[in-house]
Amino acid sequence: MIPRPQTLLLFLLVTCFSVSCIPQTPIPIYVTPTPQTQTDQTMTAIPTAGGLSPTETPAESQAEAAATDTEAPTTMPATAAASTPGAQPTFLGAIVGPDYTPPPTFTPRPTDTPALKPTEEKPEATATRTPTPGPSPTPVPGLDPAQIGVQVHTLLDQPDWDEVLRLTSQLGLGWAKVQIDWELLEPGGQGDIGVDFRRQELYIESLKKKGLKVLVSVAKAPNWARSTQAESGPPDDPQVLVNFLNVMMQEFGNSIDAIEIWNEPNLLREWQGRPMSGAEYMRYFTPAYQAINAYSDRMATDPKEPRSTPIIVVTAGLAPTSTTDASVDDRAYLQQMYDAGLGQFR
């Protein structure tokens, strides 16, 4: 048998367990709004120390103050607001009913972390490759300024000629070419030396003094030496040309480095009155060449002004053209000159 005290304890435990299993009726909670405080409530003034009468003791004043502080302030109940016609109660806070379901627990939204803009990485500097040097170009010979020249016009007055001389010297070239108009230097006949001849002499000497080599081109025979007066042309007799060359070399031959025999003889306007061919030209070139070389030989042994270098004889420059009634192809003309013996001259 179970002792009596233990039986009683077991009964109590069973009873408590049974009661705990009985479903409980939910207890609704009603929240009533707090009425707004009326502005016309009468508040009890708290006396200040300055308001004590002379007969009151501090103990009595403290007792009265304590009694006043313990009294609840007089407030207007909710019925006071309801007594006002047309007034509606204002509800503050949530209204909880029998079917109230608690809202889910608020979970804070994670704060968005702004995405960082990727920084643009600068490319690393790479070492510049040194190109492998290739083969060196073959140098070509440059132009030698000492072998280049410019043509100047001598039919000028002295101030203009001085300016031409100054500009020519600044070019740094080695040669100057002068066109000799024979008809101006001997206008009246063989040996007729006038002012134009002397001016030509002075201008050529001034070029020489500037350190330039002078090339003289002789053309345009005077009318007295030609039977045809149209345009320009050679003299009828090649010996007349030789005579003029001898006079010119005698007067200023020391200032001359080269002589060109005529100019563009393959053009009719430069060779009027004579057959226009390379063979006819050689009839004039041959005696002129011989006369110039004879002068150079004499000057090489001249006791007063010996000449160390001979005068260069230059064939006429040909105009680049074709064969027409007024011209002969320059290549064909040159071939005619060689056929007439040009190759024998050095």
CSV table of C-alpha atoms in Angstrom, one decimal:
chain,number,residue,atom,x,y,z
A,1,MET,CA,0.0,0.0,0.0
A,2,ILE,CA,1.0,3.5,-0.8
A,3,PRO,CA,1.2,5.7,2.3
A,4,ARG,CA,-1.5,8.3,2.7
A,5,PRO,CA,0.7,11.4,2.3
A,6,GLN,CA,2.2,10.1,-0.9
A,7,THR,CA,-1.3,9.3,-2.2
A,8,LEU,CA,-2.4,12.9,-1.5
A,9,LEU,CA,0.7,14.3,-3.3
A,10,LEU,CA,0.0,12.2,-6.3
A,11,PHE,CA,-3.6,13.4,-6.5
A,12,LEU,CA,-2.5,17.0,-6.4
A,13,LEU,CA,0.0,16.4,-9.2
A,14,VAL,CA,-2.6,14.8,-11.4
A,15,THR,CA,-5.1,17.6,-10.7
A,16,CYS,CA,-2.6,20.3,-11.6
A,17,PHE,CA,-1.7,18.5,-14.8
A,18,SER,CA,-5.3,18.2,-15.8
A,19,VAL,CA,-6.0,21.8,-15.1
A,20,SER,CA,-3.1,22.9,-17.2
A,21,CYS,CA,-4.4,20.9,-20.2
A,22,ILE,CA,-7.8,22.8,-20.2
A,23,PRO,CA,-7.8,25.4,-23.0
A,24,GLN,CA,-7.7,28.9,-21.8
A,25,THR,CA,-10.1,31.6,-23.0
A,26,PRO,CA,-8.1,34.5,-24.4
A,27,ILE,CA,-8.3,37.6,-22.4
A,28,PRO,CA,-8.9,40.6,-24.7
A,29,ILE,CA,-7.1,43.8,-23.8
A,30,TYR,CA,-9.0,47.0,-24.5
A,31,VAL,CA,-7.1,50.2,-24.8
A,32,THR,CA,-9.1,53.3,-24.2
A,33,PRO,CA,-8.0,56.7,-25.5
A,34,THR,CA,-6.6,59.2,-23.1
A,35,PRO,CA,-8.8,62.3,-23.2
A,36,GLN,CA,-7.2,65.5,-24.2
A,37,THR,CA,-6.4,67.8,-21.3
A,38,GLN,CA,-8.8,70.6,-21.0
A,39,THR,CA,-7.2,74.0,-21.2
A,40,ASP,CA,-9.6,75.3,-18.6
A,41,GLN,CA,-8.6,72.9,-15.8
A,42,THR,CA,-8.0,74.7,-12.5
A,43,MET,CA,-4.6,74.0,-11.2
A,44,THR,CA,-3.9,74.4,-7.5
A,45,ALA,CA,-1.2,77.0,-7.0
A,46,ILE,CA,1.8,76.0,-5.0
A,47,PRO,CA,2.6,78.6,-2.4
A,48,THR,CA,6.1,80.0,-2.5
A,49,ALA,CA,8.3,80.7,0.4
A,50,GLY,CA,7.7,84.4,-0.1
A,51,GLY,CA,4.0,83.8,0.5
A,52,LEU,CA,4.3,82.6,4.2
A,53,SER,CA,2.8,84.7,6.8
A,54,PRO,CA,5.0,85.9,9.6
A,55,THR,CA,3.2,83.7,12.2
A,56,GLU,CA,3.7,80.5,10.2
A,57,THR,CA,6.6,78.3,11.2
A,58,PRO,CA,8.6,76.3,8.7
A,59,ALA,CA,7.3,73.1,10.0
A,60,GLU,CA,3.7,74.1,9.5
A,61,SER,CA,4.5,75.3,6.0
A,62,GLN,CA,6.2,72.0,5.1
A,63,ALA,CA,3.2,70.1,6.5
A,64,GLU,CA,0.8,72.0,4.4
A,65,ALA,CA,3.0,71.7,1.3
A,66,ALA,CA,3.2,68.0,1.8
A,67,ALA,CA,-0.5,67.7,2.2
A,68,THR,CA,-1.0,69.7,-1.0
A,69,ASP,CA,1.5,67.6,-3.0
A,70,THR,CA,-0.1,64.3,-2.0
A,71,GLU,CA,-3.5,65.3,-3.3
A,72,ALA,CA,-4.2,64.1,-6.9
A,73,PRO,CA,-4.8,67.0,-9.3
A,74,THR,CA,-8.3,67.6,-10.3
A,75,THR,CA,-8.8,66.4,-13.9
A,76,MET,CA,-11.8,66.3,-16.2
A,77,PRO,CA,-13.1,62.8,-16.7
A,78,ALA,CA,-14.0,61.5,-20.2
A,79,THR,CA,-17.6,62.4,-19.6
A,80,ALA,CA,-16.7,66.0,-19.7
A,81,ALA,CA,-15.6,65.7,-23.3
A,82,ALA,CA,-18.8,63.7,-24.1
A,83,SER,CA,-20.9,66.4,-22.6
A,84,THR,CA,-19.8,68.8,-25.3
A,85,PRO,CA,-22.3,68.5,-28.1
A,86,GLY,CA,-20.9,67.2,-31.5
A,87,ALA,CA,-17.5,66.3,-30.1
A,88,GLN,CA,-15.9,63.1,-31.3
A,89,PRO,CA,-13.3,61.1,-29.3
A,90,THR,CA,-9.8,61.0,-30.8
A,91,PHE,CA,-8.3,57.5,-30.7
A,92,LEU,CA,-4.6,57.2,-30.2
A,93,GLY,CA,-2.7,54.0,-30.7
A,94,ALA,CA,-3.7,50.6,-32.0
A,95,ILE,CA,-7.2,49.2,-31.4
A,96,VAL,CA,-6.9,45.6,-30.4
A,97,GLY,CA,-9.9,43.3,-30.9
A,98,PRO,CA,-10.6,39.6,-30.2
A,99,ASP,CA,-9.3,38.6,-33.6
A,100,TYR,CA,-6.0,40.5,-33.3
A,101,THR,CA,-3.0,38.9,-34.8
A,102,PRO,CA,0.4,40.2,-33.8
A,103,PRO,CA,2.3,41.5,-36.8
A,104,PRO,CA,5.5,39.7,-37.8
A,105,THR,CA,8.6,40.8,-36.1
A,106,PHE,CA,10.2,43.7,-38.0
A,107,THR,CA,13.4,42.7,-39.7
A,108,PRO,CA,15.6,45.6,-40.5
A,109,ARG,CA,16.3,45.9,-44.2
A,110,PRO,CA,20.0,45.6,-44.9
A,111,THR,CA,21.6,48.8,-45.9
A,112,ASP,CA,22.7,48.9,-49.5
A,113,THR,CA,26.3,49.2,-49.9
A,114,PRO,CA,27.0,51.5,-52.9
A,115,ALA,CA,28.9,49.6,-55.5
A,116,LEU,CA,32.4,51.1,-56.0
A,117,LYS,CA,33.2,52.2,-59.5
A,118,PRO,CA,36.1,50.2,-60.7
A,119,THR,CA,39.1,52.3,-61.1
A,120,GLU,CA,40.7,52.3,-64.5
A,121,GLU,CA,44.0,50.7,-64.3
A,122,LYS,CA,46.7,52.5,-66.2
A,123,PRO,CA,48.7,50.2,-68.5
A,124,GLU,CA,52.1,49.5,-67.3
A,125,ALA,CA,54.8,51.2,-69.3
A,126,THR,CA,56.6,48.8,-71.5
A,127,ALA,CA,60.1,49.3,-72.6
A,128,THR,CA,60.4,50.7,-76.1
A,129,ARG,CA,62.2,48.3,-78.4
A,130,THR,CA,65.1,49.8,-80.1
A,131,PRO,CA,64.8,49.1,-83.8
A,132,THR,CA,67.5,47.2,-85.4
A,133,PRO,CA,69.4,49.5,-87.7
A,134,GLY,CA,69.1,48.5,-91.3
A,135,PRO,CA,71.6,48.9,-94.0
A,136,SER,CA,72.9,52.4,-94.5
A,137,PRO,CA,71.7,54.1,-97.7
A,138,THR,CA,74.4,54.6,-100.3
A,139,PRO,CA,75.2,58.3,-100.3
A,140,VAL,CA,74.8,60.0,-103.6
A,141,PRO,CA,77.1,62.7,-104.7
A,142,GLY,CA,75.7,66.1,-104.0
A,143,LEU,CA,75.8,69.1,-106.2
A,144,ASP,CA,79.0,71.1,-106.0
A,145,PRO,CA,78.1,74.8,-105.8
A,146,ALA,CA,81.5,75.5,-107.4
A,147,GLN,CA,80.3,73.9,-110.6
A,148,ILE,CA,76.9,75.6,-110.6
A,149,GLY,CA,76.3,79.1,-112.1
A,150,VAL,CA,73.7,81.7,-112.8
A,151,GLN,CA,73.1,83.9,-115.8
A,152,VAL,CA,73.2,87.7,-115.3
A,153,HIS,CA,72.1,90.5,-117.7
A,154,THR,CA,74.7,93.2,-118.2
A,155,LEU,CA,72.7,95.8,-120.1
A,156,LEU,CA,72.1,97.7,-116.9
A,157,ASP,CA,73.2,101.0,-115.5
A,158,GLN,CA,75.8,101.0,-112.7
A,159,PRO,CA,73.4,101.1,-109.6
A,160,ASP,CA,71.4,98.2,-111.0
A,161,TRP,CA,74.4,96.2,-111.9
A,162,ASP,CA,75.9,96.7,-108.4
A,163,GLU,CA,72.7,95.2,-106.9
A,164,VAL,CA,72.9,92.2,-109.3
A,165,LEU,CA,76.5,91.7,-108.3
A,166,ARG,CA,75.6,91.8,-104.6
A,167,LEU,CA,72.8,89.3,-105.0
A,168,THR,CA,74.9,87.0,-107.2
A,169,SER,CA,77.7,86.9,-104.7
A,170,GLN,CA,75.2,85.9,-101.9
A,171,LEU,CA,74.2,82.7,-103.8
A,172,GLY,CA,77.6,81.1,-103.1
A,173,LEU,CA,77.8,79.7,-106.6
A,174,GLY,CA,81.0,79.3,-108.7
A,175,TRP,CA,80.0,80.5,-112.1
A,176,ALA,CA,78.3,83.5,-113.8
A,177,LYS,CA,77.1,83.5,-117.4
A,178,VAL,CA,77.0,86.6,-119.5
A,179,GLN,CA,75.3,86.8,-122.9
A,180,ILE,CA,77.3,89.0,-125.3
A,181,ASP,CA,75.2,90.8,-127.9
A,182,TRP,CA,77.9,91.2,-130.6
A,183,GLU,CA,75.8,93.7,-132.5
A,184,LEU,CA,75.9,96.1,-129.5
A,185,LEU,CA,79.6,95.8,-128.9
A,186,GLU,CA,80.7,96.4,-132.6
A,187,PRO,CA,77.7,98.3,-134.1
A,188,GLY,CA,79.6,100.3,-136.8
A,189,GLY,CA,82.0,97.7,-138.2
A,190,GLN,CA,85.1,95.6,-137.4
A,191,GLY,CA,87.0,97.1,-134.5
A,192,ASP,CA,84.3,99.7,-133.6
A,193,ILE,CA,84.7,99.7,-129.9
A,194,GLY,CA,82.2,102.0,-128.1
A,195,VAL,CA,80.7,102.7,-124.7
A,196,ASP,CA,78.8,99.5,-124.6
A,197,PHE,CA,81.9,97.5,-125.2
A,198,ARG,CA,83.8,99.2,-122.3
A,199,ARG,CA,80.8,98.8,-120.0
A,200,GLN,CA,80.7,95.1,-120.7
A,201,GLU,CA,84.4,94.9,-120.0
A,202,LEU,CA,84.0,96.5,-116.6
A,203,TYR,CA,81.0,94.4,-115.5
A,204,ILE,CA,82.8,91.2,-116.4
A,205,GLU,CA,85.9,92.2,-114.5
A,206,SER,CA,83.8,93.0,-111.4
A,207,LEU,CA,82.4,89.5,-111.5
A,208,LYS,CA,85.9,88.1,-111.6
A,209,LYS,CA,86.9,90.2,-108.6
A,210,LYS,CA,84.0,88.7,-106.7
A,211,GLY,CA,85.7,85.3,-107.1
A,212,LEU,CA,83.3,84.0,-109.8
A,213,LYS,CA,84.3,82.2,-112.9
A,214,VAL,CA,82.9,83.9,-116.0
A,215,LEU,CA,81.3,82.1,-119.0
A,216,VAL,CA,80.8,84.4,-122.0
A,217,SER,CA,78.2,83.4,-124.7
A,218,VAL,CA,78.7,85.2,-128.1
A,219,ALA,CA,75.7,85.5,-130.4
A,220,LYS,CA,73.8,87.9,-132.6
A,221,ALA,CA,76.1,89.1,-135.3
A,222,PRO,CA,75.8,92.8,-136.3
A,223,ASN,CA,73.9,93.7,-139.4
A,224,TRP,CA,77.0,94.9,-141.2
A,225,ALA,CA,78.3,91.3,-141.1
A,226,ARG,CA,75.2,89.7,-142.4
A,227,SER,CA,73.4,89.7,-145.8
A,228,THR,CA,70.1,88.7,-144.1
A,229,GLN,CA,68.8,91.2,-141.6
A,230,ALA,CA,65.8,89.2,-140.3
A,231,GLU,CA,65.9,88.3,-136.6
A,232,SER,CA,69.3,87.0,-135.4
A,233,GLY,CA,72.0,84.9,-137.1
A,234,PRO,CA,75.7,84.3,-137.7
A,235,PRO,CA,77.9,86.4,-140.0
A,236,ASP,CA,78.2,85.4,-143.5
A,237,ASP,CA,81.9,84.7,-143.1
A,238,PRO,CA,83.1,82.6,-140.1
A,239,GLN,CA,86.4,84.6,-140.1
A,240,VAL,CA,84.5,87.7,-139.1
A,241,LEU,CA,83.5,85.9,-135.9
A,242,VAL,CA,87.1,84.9,-135.3
A,243,ASN,CA,88.2,88.5,-135.6
A,244,PHE,CA,85.7,89.6,-133.0
A,245,LEU,CA,86.8,86.9,-130.6
A,246,ASN,CA,90.4,88.0,-130.9
A,247,VAL,CA,89.4,91.6,-130.1
A,248,MET,CA,87.4,90.6,-127.0
A,249,MET,CA,90.1,88.3,-125.7
A,250,GLN,CA,92.7,91.0,-126.2
A,251,GLU,CA,90.7,93.6,-124.2
A,252,PHE,CA,89.4,91.4,-121.2
A,253,GLY,CA,90.4,87.9,-121.9
A,254,ASN,CA,92.0,87.5,-118.5
A,255,SER,CA,88.6,87.9,-116.9
A,256,ILE,CA,87.1,85.1,-119.1
A,257,ASP,CA,87.2,81.4,-118.1
A,258,ALA,CA,85.0,79.9,-120.8
A,259,ILE,CA,83.5,81.0,-124.2
A,260,GLU,CA,80.3,79.5,-125.7
A,261,ILE,CA,80.1,79.7,-129.5
A,262,TRP,CA,76.6,80.9,-130.2
A,263,ASN,CA,73.2,80.1,-128.6
A,264,GLU,CA,70.5,77.7,-129.8
A,265,PRO,CA,71.6,77.4,-133.4
A,266,ASN,CA,68.9,74.7,-134.1
A,267,LEU,CA,66.2,77.5,-133.9
A,268,LEU,CA,65.6,79.6,-137.1
A,269,ARG,CA,65.2,82.8,-135.1
A,270,GLU,CA,68.8,82.4,-133.9
A,271,TRP,CA,70.3,81.2,-137.2
A,272,GLN,CA,68.7,83.3,-139.9
A,273,GLY,CA,70.5,83.5,-143.2
A,274,ARG,CA,72.5,80.2,-143.1
A,275,PRO,CA,71.5,76.6,-143.5
A,276,MET,CA,70.1,75.3,-140.2
A,277,SER,CA,72.1,72.1,-139.6
A,278,GLY,CA,74.8,70.7,-137.4
A,279,ALA,CA,77.3,70.6,-140.2
A,280,GLU,CA,76.8,74.3,-141.0
A,281,TYR,CA,77.3,75.1,-137.3
A,282,MET,CA,80.7,73.3,-137.3
A,283,ARG,CA,81.9,75.6,-140.0
A,284,TYR,CA,81.8,78.4,-137.4
A,285,PHE,CA,82.8,76.4,-134.4
A,286,THR,CA,86.0,74.9,-135.8
A,287,PRO,CA,87.8,78.2,-136.5
A,288,ALA,CA,86.5,79.8,-133.3
A,289,TYR,CA,87.8,76.8,-131.3
A,290,GLN,CA,91.2,77.1,-132.9
A,291,ALA,CA,91.4,80.9,-132.2
A,292,ILE,CA,90.6,80.6,-128.5
A,293,ASN,CA,93.1,77.8,-128.0
A,294,ALA,CA,95.8,79.9,-129.8
A,295,TYR,CA,95.1,82.8,-127.4
A,296,SER,CA,95.3,80.5,-124.3
A,297,ASP,CA,98.6,79.1,-125.5
A,298,ARG,CA,100.0,82.7,-125.9
A,299,MET,CA,98.8,83.8,-122.5
A,300,ALA,CA,100.4,80.8,-120.8
A,301,THR,CA,103.8,82.3,-121.6
A,302,ASP,CA,102.8,86.0,-121.4
A,303,PRO,CA,105.6,87.9,-119.5
A,304,LYS,CA,103.2,90.4,-118.0
A,305,GLU,CA,100.1,88.3,-117.1
A,306,PRO,CA,100.7,84.6,-117.6
A,307,ARG,CA,97.6,82.4,-117.7
A,308,SER,CA,97.8,79.1,-115.8
A,309,THR,CA,94.5,77.6,-117.2
A,310,PRO,CA,93.3,77.8,-120.8
A,311,ILE,CA,89.9,79.2,-121.7
A,312,ILE,CA,87.3,76.5,-122.0
A,313,VAL,CA,85.5,76.3,-125.4
A,314,VAL,CA,81.8,75.3,-125.1
A,315,THR,CA,79.6,74.3,-128.0
A,316,ALA,CA,76.3,76.1,-128.4
A,317,GLY,CA,73.5,75.0,-126.1
A,318,LEU,CA,70.7,73.4,-128.2
A,319,ALA,CA,67.0,74.2,-127.6
A,320,PRO,CA,65.0,71.0,-126.7
A,321,THR,CA,62.6,70.8,-129.6
A,322,SER,CA,61.4,68.8,-132.6
A,323,THR,CA,62.0,69.2,-136.3
A,324,THR,CA,59.7,71.8,-137.9
A,325,ASP,CA,60.1,74.6,-140.4
A,326,ALA,CA,61.5,76.8,-137.7
A,327,SER,CA,63.6,74.2,-135.7
A,328,VAL,CA,65.6,71.0,-135.9
A,329,ASP,CA,65.3,68.2,-133.3
A,330,ASP,CA,68.1,68.8,-130.8
A,331,ARG,CA,69.3,65.2,-130.8
A,332,ALA,CA,69.3,65.0,-134.6
A,333,TYR,CA,71.2,68.3,-134.7
A,334,LEU,CA,73.8,67.1,-132.2
A,335,GLN,CA,74.3,63.9,-134.2
A,336,GLN,CA,75.0,66.1,-137.3
A,337,MET,CA,77.6,68.0,-135.3
A,338,TYR,CA,79.4,64.7,-134.4
A,339,ASP,CA,79.1,63.6,-138.0
A,340,ALA,CA,80.9,66.8,-139.0
A,341,GLY,CA,83.9,66.2,-136.7
A,342,LEU,CA,82.9,67.4,-133.2
A,343,GLY,CA,84.4,64.4,-131.5
A,344,GLN,CA,87.9,65.4,-132.5
A,345,PHE,CA,87.8,68.5,-130.2
A,346,ARG,CA,88.9,68.1,-126.6
